[in-house]
């Protein structure tokens, strides 16, 4: 039994929010403490390019996301922590895989189908209106990310599961055609990792503009928590923790015993204002040390840059020889050697 290799990418859009923290960053850092497994975490900046982000926003987001993982204590000696665009072998492998990818497979991608459907619903003559080749072949770039490092476990959200299955299909087809080369990956969907709701009660997401930035300053954090939507039950009326964003967020940060105590307060009719204050104080205390470290890193981006370059160098020690092997396998070879 070879050791498990975990790999996941983070698209560089927006600033890290508490949903990213409890759903991806915290479990990632936690998992990477297991020295018996290998971990690859990278900033998927070429993926965010596919979303046509503003250049300054991509670069700002790259800095903030990298600084967040570092501030929260990712061990970059053990985990590989890098920027996708620092590994030129990834786009190179993307093309090789593109040659092994059935167009019909890409036609079935949920994200592409959703974009086509939106055009049809909007009464557009052209179902592909505004759809770039990057959106269309996004899963192939993702397959290259995964297959390059022989990752067998890919922690992702439910929405990315299909992409991991596609990477597996592509790998299988390649192996069949050129001989055993790639490890077949599987998605790992964190059943017990919380998916947080945002200010308005929908899933916390940058696209809904309802997030609480992980490193909001104290004043902003307080303001945002005060804005979280509740129902109109009065103080003294029993409240249902099963239907409360405040409770969900508290639970994602607190210990089970603390969470049980809050549950009792709900039954006893805690006022929403009081619950908001408790939540604010709790989250604020927890993020305070990392927030200071995060601010320090934002003030000194060269430190972050050095970490990413270090990570890329380590990752390329694997990627360069593996791509060499792949090139030989497909017939891109030195002549007369
Ligand atoms: N597409 C993923 C997302 O939007 C990010 C990503 C890029 C990724 N490459 C990956 C995730 C490889 C897992 C493995 O969330």
Tab-separated table of C-alpha atoms and ligand atoms in Angstrom:
chain	number	residue	atom	x	y	z
A	1	UNK	CA	0.000	0.000	0.000
A	2	UNK	CA	1.558	3.239	-1.105
A	3	UNK	CA	0.942	6.326	0.946
A	4	UNK	CA	-2.078	8.534	0.292
A	5	UNK	CA	-1.433	11.759	-1.550
A	6	UNK	CA	-3.936	14.539	-0.975
A	7	UNK	CA	-4.112	17.441	-3.362
A	8	UNK	CA	-6.453	20.367	-3.655
A	9	UNK	CA	-6.526	23.700	-5.459
A	10	UNK	CA	-7.905	27.009	-4.290
A	11	UNK	CA	-9.045	29.417	-6.972
A	12	UNK	CA	-7.640	32.871	-6.422
A	13	UNK	CA	-10.819	34.857	-6.425
A	14	UNK	CA	-11.719	37.109	-3.549
A	15	UNK	CA	-10.518	37.321	0.000
A	16	UNK	CA	-10.646	34.250	2.290
A	17	UNK	CA	-13.866	34.115	4.278
A	18	UNK	CA	-14.930	32.092	7.283
A	19	UNK	CA	-16.694	29.595	5.007
A	20	UNK	CA	-13.363	28.883	3.252
A	21	UNK	CA	-11.742	28.626	6.643
A	22	UNK	CA	-13.984	25.984	8.168
A	23	UNK	CA	-14.610	24.179	4.865
A	24	UNK	CA	-11.107	24.000	3.408
A	25	UNK	CA	-8.288	25.827	5.154
A	26	UNK	CA	-8.706	24.474	8.668
A	27	UNK	CA	-9.273	20.834	7.615
A	28	UNK	CA	-6.396	21.128	5.126
A	29	UNK	CA	-3.941	22.386	7.702
A	30	UNK	CA	-5.163	19.791	10.165
A	31	UNK	CA	-4.817	16.933	7.667
A	32	UNK	CA	-1.349	18.035	6.658
A	33	UNK	CA	-0.115	17.382	10.187
A	34	UNK	CA	-0.323	13.683	9.394
A	35	UNK	CA	3.230	12.998	8.340
A	36	UNK	CA	2.311	9.555	6.990
A	37	UNK	CA	0.466	11.190	4.078
A	38	UNK	CA	1.541	13.683	1.422
A	39	UNK	CA	-0.240	16.992	0.891
A	40	UNK	CA	-0.347	19.388	-2.011
A	41	UNK	CA	-2.168	22.712	-1.654
A	42	UNK	CA	-1.924	25.200	-4.441
A	43	UNK	CA	-3.305	28.485	-5.656
A	44	UNK	CA	-5.179	27.759	-8.862
A	45	UNK	CA	-4.517	31.096	-10.520
A	46	UNK	CA	-4.889	29.790	-14.073
A	47	UNK	CA	-8.312	28.545	-13.077
A	48	UNK	CA	-9.292	31.948	-11.776
A	49	UNK	CA	-8.088	33.455	-15.058
A	50	UNK	CA	-10.767	31.375	-16.769
A	51	UNK	CA	-13.304	33.419	-14.836
A	52	UNK	CA	-11.947	36.594	-16.437
A	53	UNK	CA	-11.058	38.248	-13.192
A	54	UNK	CA	-9.514	41.683	-13.129
A	55	UNK	CA	-5.666	41.276	-13.164
A	56	UNK	CA	-5.118	43.286	-9.992
A	57	UNK	CA	-7.802	41.301	-8.238
A	58	UNK	CA	-6.194	37.973	-9.183
A	59	UNK	CA	-2.861	39.065	-7.825
A	60	UNK	CA	-4.356	40.554	-4.653
A	61	UNK	CA	-6.379	37.420	-4.037
A	62	UNK	CA	-3.299	35.235	-4.555
A	63	UNK	CA	-1.478	37.213	-1.883
A	64	UNK	CA	-4.382	37.132	0.566
A	65	UNK	CA	-5.140	33.437	0.205
A	66	UNK	CA	-1.484	32.455	0.479
A	67	UNK	CA	-1.014	34.741	3.491
A	68	UNK	CA	-4.089	33.228	5.158
A	69	UNK	CA	-2.791	29.654	4.911
A	70	UNK	CA	0.614	30.726	6.172
A	71	UNK	CA	-0.794	32.848	8.998
A	72	UNK	CA	-2.913	29.918	10.132
A	73	UNK	CA	0.160	27.754	10.425
A	74	UNK	CA	0.466	25.537	7.364
A	75	UNK	CA	3.718	23.609	7.629
A	76	UNK	CA	5.323	24.298	4.255
A	77	UNK	CA	8.220	21.987	4.932
A	78	UNK	CA	5.931	18.992	4.840
A	79	UNK	CA	3.002	20.150	2.697
A	80	UNK	CA	3.727	21.345	-0.838
A	81	UNK	CA	2.340	24.862	-1.082
A	82	UNK	CA	2.674	26.546	-4.477
A	83	UNK	CA	1.132	28.641	-7.196
A	84	UNK	CA	-0.125	26.721	-10.213
A	85	UNK	CA	1.315	29.233	-12.680
A	86	UNK	CA	4.813	28.660	-11.273
A	87	UNK	CA	4.753	25.123	-12.627
A	88	UNK	CA	4.969	25.383	-16.438
A	89	UNK	CA	4.688	21.601	-16.622
A	90	UNK	CA	1.004	21.920	-15.657
A	91	UNK	CA	-0.162	23.726	-18.809
A	92	UNK	CA	2.094	21.441	-20.828
A	93	UNK	CA	0.452	18.382	-19.361
A	94	UNK	CA	-2.927	20.033	-19.958
A	95	UNK	CA	-2.337	19.910	-23.695
A	96	UNK	CA	-1.201	16.295	-23.574
A	97	UNK	CA	-4.367	15.412	-21.676
A	98	UNK	CA	-6.502	17.493	-24.031
A	99	UNK	CA	-5.395	15.115	-26.773
A	100	UNK	CA	-6.814	12.240	-24.722
A	101	UNK	CA	-10.088	13.908	-23.763
A	102	UNK	CA	-13.320	13.144	-25.572
A	103	UNK	CA	-15.178	16.298	-26.522
A	104	UNK	CA	-18.353	14.544	-25.448
A	105	UNK	CA	-16.964	14.253	-21.922
A	106	UNK	CA	-16.583	18.027	-21.719
A	107	UNK	CA	-20.083	18.506	-23.160
A	108	UNK	CA	-21.391	16.776	-20.054
A	109	UNK	CA	-19.674	19.042	-17.510
A	110	UNK	CA	-22.249	20.584	-15.155
A	111	UNK	CA	-20.664	24.022	-15.249
A	112	UNK	CA	-20.647	24.112	-19.050
A	113	UNK	CA	-24.184	22.777	-19.257
A	114	UNK	CA	-25.360	25.386	-16.767
A	115	UNK	CA	-23.831	28.159	-18.890
A	116	UNK	CA	-25.543	26.819	-22.021
A	117	UNK	CA	-28.826	26.526	-20.177
A	118	UNK	CA	-28.546	30.107	-18.972
A	119	UNK	CA	-28.143	31.204	-22.608
A	120	UNK	CA	-31.146	29.197	-23.718
A	121	UNK	CA	-33.243	30.506	-20.836
A	122	UNK	CA	-32.176	34.015	-21.772
A	123	UNK	CA	-33.535	33.458	-25.291
A	124	UNK	CA	-30.115	33.583	-26.937
A	125	UNK	CA	-29.799	32.264	-30.503
A	126	UNK	CA	-26.297	31.024	-29.756
A	127	UNK	CA	-26.203	28.483	-26.915
A	128	UNK	CA	-22.444	29.073	-26.537
A	129	UNK	CA	-22.717	32.827	-26.290
A	130	UNK	CA	-19.997	34.235	-24.023
A	131	UNK	CA	-18.603	30.797	-23.209
A	132	UNK	CA	-14.821	30.629	-23.502
A	133	UNK	CA	-12.720	27.583	-24.293
A	134	UNK	CA	-11.289	28.024	-20.807
A	135	UNK	CA	-14.685	27.437	-19.218
A	136	UNK	CA	-15.229	24.506	-21.554
A	137	UNK	CA	-11.922	22.765	-20.938
A	138	UNK	CA	-11.532	23.829	-17.298
A	139	UNK	CA	-11.775	20.180	-16.156
A	140	UNK	CA	-8.718	19.250	-18.243
A	141	UNK	CA	-6.530	21.833	-16.521
A	142	UNK	CA	-7.837	20.495	-13.239
A	143	UNK	CA	-6.994	16.937	-14.346
A	144	UNK	CA	-3.416	18.061	-15.049
A	145	UNK	CA	-3.176	19.559	-11.528
A	146	UNK	CA	-4.259	16.290	-10.009
A	147	UNK	CA	-2.498	13.751	-12.227
A	148	UNK	CA	0.847	15.561	-12.222
A	149	UNK	CA	1.410	14.732	-8.563
A	150	UNK	CA	-0.108	11.231	-8.618
A	151	UNK	CA	-2.673	12.290	-6.117
A	152	UNK	CA	-5.177	9.583	-5.182
A	153	UNK	CA	-7.330	11.670	-2.805
A	154	UNK	CA	-8.775	15.003	-3.809
A	155	UNK	CA	-10.680	16.879	-1.095
A	156	UNK	CA	-13.272	19.061	-2.801
A	157	UNK	CA	-16.769	20.388	-2.366
A	158	UNK	CA	-19.694	18.541	-3.900
A	159	UNK	CA	-19.686	20.942	-6.868
A	160	UNK	CA	-16.222	19.760	-7.931
A	161	UNK	CA	-16.840	16.036	-7.664
A	162	UNK	CA	-17.663	15.625	-11.333
A	163	UNK	CA	-14.382	17.287	-12.293
A	164	UNK	CA	-12.414	14.759	-10.270
A	165	UNK	CA	-14.337	11.940	-11.939
A	166	UNK	CA	-13.425	13.433	-15.287
A	167	UNK	CA	-9.755	13.510	-14.280
A	168	UNK	CA	-10.098	9.831	-13.507
A	169	UNK	CA	-11.683	9.104	-16.894
A	170	UNK	CA	-8.949	10.992	-18.690
A	171	UNK	CA	-6.225	9.191	-16.725
A	172	UNK	CA	-7.794	5.847	-17.498
A	173	UNK	CA	-7.950	6.567	-21.176
A	174	UNK	CA	-4.328	7.708	-21.200
A	175	UNK	CA	-3.153	4.635	-19.301
A	176	UNK	CA	-5.048	2.396	-21.683
A	177	UNK	CA	-3.533	4.063	-24.710
A	178	UNK	CA	0.053	4.652	-23.564
A	179	UNK	CA	0.547	2.246	-20.663
A	180	UNK	CA	0.265	2.681	-16.885
A	181	UNK	CA	1.287	6.242	-16.156
A	182	UNK	CA	-1.230	8.014	-13.977
A	183	UNK	CA	-2.703	7.216	-10.595
A	184	UNK	CA	-6.509	7.230	-10.655
A	185	UNK	CA	-7.791	9.917	-8.282
A	186	UNK	CA	-10.975	9.961	-6.260
A	187	UNK	CA	-12.832	12.880	-4.737
A	188	UNK	CA	-13.017	13.111	-0.971
A	189	UNK	CA	-16.108	15.001	0.059
A	190	UNK	CA	-15.813	16.092	3.677
A	191	UNK	CA	-19.054	14.815	5.173
A	192	UNK	CA	-18.351	16.406	8.515
A	193	UNK	CA	-16.817	19.640	7.276
A	194	UNK	CA	-19.337	22.380	7.734
A	195	UNK	CA	-20.759	24.320	4.809
A	196	UNK	CA	-21.513	27.698	6.334
A	197	UNK	CA	-24.386	29.937	5.445
A	198	UNK	CA	-23.720	33.601	4.812
A	199	UNK	CA	-25.245	36.855	6.036
A	200	UNK	CA	-28.472	36.298	4.087
A	201	UNK	CA	-28.896	32.624	4.996
A	202	UNK	CA	-27.785	31.288	1.601
A	203	UNK	CA	-24.514	29.324	1.270
A	204	UNK	CA	-21.618	31.633	2.149
A	205	UNK	CA	-20.045	32.429	-1.192
A	206	UNK	CA	-18.250	35.237	-2.887
A	207	UNK	CA	-20.743	34.990	-5.752
A	208	UNK	CA	-23.613	35.844	-3.386
A	209	UNK	CA	-21.706	38.675	-1.782
A	210	UNK	CA	-22.766	37.441	1.638
A	211	UNK	CA	-19.430	36.503	3.186
A	212	UNK	CA	-17.663	37.323	6.412
A	213	UNK	CA	-13.968	37.829	5.610
A	214	UNK	CA	-11.854	35.637	7.874
A	215	UNK	CA	-9.551	38.505	8.750
A	216	UNK	CA	-12.017	41.344	8.877
A	217	UNK	CA	-10.863	43.797	11.529
A	218	UNK	CA	-12.638	43.728	14.847
A	219	UNK	CA	-15.054	46.510	14.012
A	220	UNK	CA	-15.982	45.103	10.617
A	221	UNK	CA	-16.353	41.596	12.028
A	222	UNK	CA	-18.753	42.903	14.632
A	223	UNK	CA	-20.777	44.870	12.075
A	224	UNK	CA	-21.080	41.844	9.794
A	225	UNK	CA	-22.084	39.450	12.559
A	226	UNK	CA	-24.756	41.913	13.655
A	227	UNK	CA	-26.110	41.777	10.084
A	228	UNK	CA	-26.628	37.993	10.024
A	229	UNK	CA	-30.223	37.213	9.228
A	230	UNK	CA	-32.397	35.743	12.017
A	231	UNK	CA	-36.115	35.195	12.374
A	232	UNK	CA	-38.279	37.595	14.339
A	233	UNK	CA	-38.668	35.586	17.560
A	234	UNK	CA	-38.564	37.796	20.658
A	235	UNK	CA	-36.196	37.402	23.625
A	236	UNK	CA	-37.586	34.719	25.923
A	237	UNK	CA	-39.151	32.703	23.116
A	238	UNK	CA	-37.442	29.312	22.569
A	239	UNK	CA	-35.405	29.200	19.356
A	240	UNK	CA	-34.491	26.397	16.993
A	241	UNK	CA	-30.721	25.832	16.611
A	242	UNK	CA	-31.490	23.708	13.541
A	243	UNK	CA	-32.540	26.814	11.675
A	244	UNK	CA	-30.020	29.424	12.724
A	245	UNK	CA	-26.988	30.704	10.851
A	246	UNK	CA	-25.625	32.132	14.106
A	247	UNK	CA	-25.743	28.709	15.705
A	248	UNK	CA	-24.115	27.015	12.700
A	249	UNK	CA	-21.217	29.435	12.711
A	250	UNK	CA	-20.787	29.152	16.473
A	251	UNK	CA	-20.753	25.376	16.195
A	252	UNK	CA	-18.118	25.487	13.450
A	253	UNK	CA	-15.783	27.371	15.786
A	254	UNK	CA	-16.606	26.093	19.272
A	255	UNK	CA	-16.043	22.824	21.114
A	256	UNK	CA	-18.905	20.307	21.384
A	257	UNK	CA	-19.387	21.174	25.072
A	258	UNK	CA	-19.609	24.899	24.349
A	259	UNK	CA	-22.031	24.188	21.534
A	260	UNK	CA	-24.265	22.152	23.841
A	261	UNK	CA	-24.333	25.043	26.301
A	262	UNK	CA	-25.475	27.401	23.550
A	263	UNK	CA	-28.146	24.944	22.506
A	264	UNK	CA	-29.566	25.188	26.009
A	265	UNK	CA	-29.580	28.955	25.768
A	266	UNK	CA	-31.592	28.660	22.546
A	267	UNK	CA	-34.156	26.523	24.343
A	268	UNK	CA	-34.271	29.096	27.138
A	269	UNK	CA	-34.995	31.872	24.631
A	270	UNK	CA	-31.707	33.748	24.269
A	271	UNK	CA	-32.163	37.129	22.521
A	272	UNK	CA	-30.704	37.327	19.015
A	273	UNK	CA	-28.717	40.414	19.976
A	274	UNK	CA	-27.054	38.547	22.823
A	275	UNK	CA	-26.289	35.544	20.638
A	276	UNK	CA	-24.683	37.822	18.067
A	277	UNK	CA	-22.494	39.360	20.751
A	278	UNK	CA	-21.433	35.922	21.997
A	279	UNK	CA	-20.637	34.783	18.463
A	280	UNK	CA	-18.647	37.922	17.719
A	281	UNK	CA	-16.545	37.577	20.854
A	282	UNK	CA	-15.912	33.913	20.225
A	283	UNK	CA	-14.826	34.225	16.603
A	284	UNK	CA	-12.841	37.354	17.323
A	285	UNK	CA	-10.815	35.619	20.049
A	286	UNK	CA	-10.082	32.669	17.822
A	287	UNK	CA	-8.889	34.586	14.804
A	288	UNK	CA	-7.022	37.304	16.681
A	289	UNK	CA	-3.495	35.766	16.631
A	290	UNK	CA	-3.706	34.684	12.982
A	291	UNK	CA	-5.184	38.074	12.040
A	292	UNK	CA	-2.075	39.810	13.366
A	293	UNK	CA	0.181	37.422	11.473
A	294	UNK	CA	-1.921	37.878	8.314
A	295	UNK	CA	-1.550	41.660	8.526
A	296	UNK	CA	2.190	41.260	8.918
A	297	UNK	CA	2.408	39.101	5.798
A	298	UNK	CA	0.293	41.504	3.737
A	299	UNK	CA	2.750	44.190	4.734
A	300	UNK	CA	5.648	42.063	3.520
A	301	UNK	CA	4.544	40.202	0.383
A	302	UNK	CA	8.143	39.203	-0.397
A	303	UNK	CA	7.934	36.704	2.470
A	304	UNK	CA	4.860	35.137	0.897
A	305	UNK	CA	6.507	35.150	-2.513
A	306	UNK	CA	9.526	33.311	-1.128
A	307	UNK	CA	7.291	30.631	0.356
A	308	UNK	CA	5.515	30.122	-2.954
A	309	UNK	CA	8.760	29.941	-4.891
A	310	UNK	CA	10.085	27.417	-2.403
A	311	UNK	CA	6.930	25.351	-2.851
A	312	UNK	CA	7.142	25.535	-6.633
A	313	UNK	CA	10.760	24.389	-6.587
A	314	UNK	CA	9.865	21.418	-4.459
A	315	UNK	CA	6.859	20.568	-6.639
A	316	UNK	CA	8.905	20.848	-9.820
A	317	UNK	CA	11.358	18.271	-8.515
A	318	UNK	CA	8.460	15.907	-9.069
A	319	UNK	CA	6.808	17.525	-12.090
A	320	UNK	CA	9.878	17.922	-14.328
A	321	UNK	CA	11.019	14.280	-14.365
A	322	UNK	CA	7.430	13.004	-14.529
A	323	UNK	CA	6.613	15.173	-17.519
A	324	UNK	CA	9.799	13.906	-19.138
A	325	UNK	CA	8.571	10.372	-18.706
A	326	UNK	CA	5.173	11.334	-20.137
A	327	UNK	CA	6.741	12.999	-23.165
A	328	UNK	CA	8.738	9.875	-23.896
A	329	UNK	CA	5.636	7.752	-23.553
A	330	UNK	CA	3.683	9.809	-26.086
A	331	UNK	CA	6.510	10.034	-28.628
A	332	UNK	CA	7.860	13.536	-28.022
A	333	UNK	CA	11.473	12.387	-27.856
A	334	UNK	CA	15.008	13.464	-28.604
A	335	UNK	CA	16.041	12.145	-31.980
A	336	UNK	CA	18.987	9.820	-32.236
A	337	UNK	CA	19.272	9.445	-28.470
B	1	LIG	N1	-11.770	23.981	-9.580
B	1	LIG	C1	-11.586	24.004	-8.155
B	1	LIG	C2	-12.619	24.970	-7.549
B	1	LIG	O1	-13.173	25.780	-8.258
B	1	LIG	C3	-10.197	24.438	-7.771
B	1	LIG	C4	-9.167	23.492	-8.300
B	1	LIG	C5	-8.319	23.700	-9.343
B	1	LIG	C6	-8.904	22.178	-7.802
B	1	LIG	N2	-7.538	22.607	-9.536
B	1	LIG	C7	-7.863	21.663	-8.625
B	1	LIG	C8	-9.439	21.418	-6.769
B	1	LIG	C9	-7.365	20.373	-8.414
B	1	LIG	C10	-8.937	20.130	-6.584
B	1	LIG	C11	-7.909	19.614	-7.397
B	1	LIG	O2	-12.849	24.908	-6.365
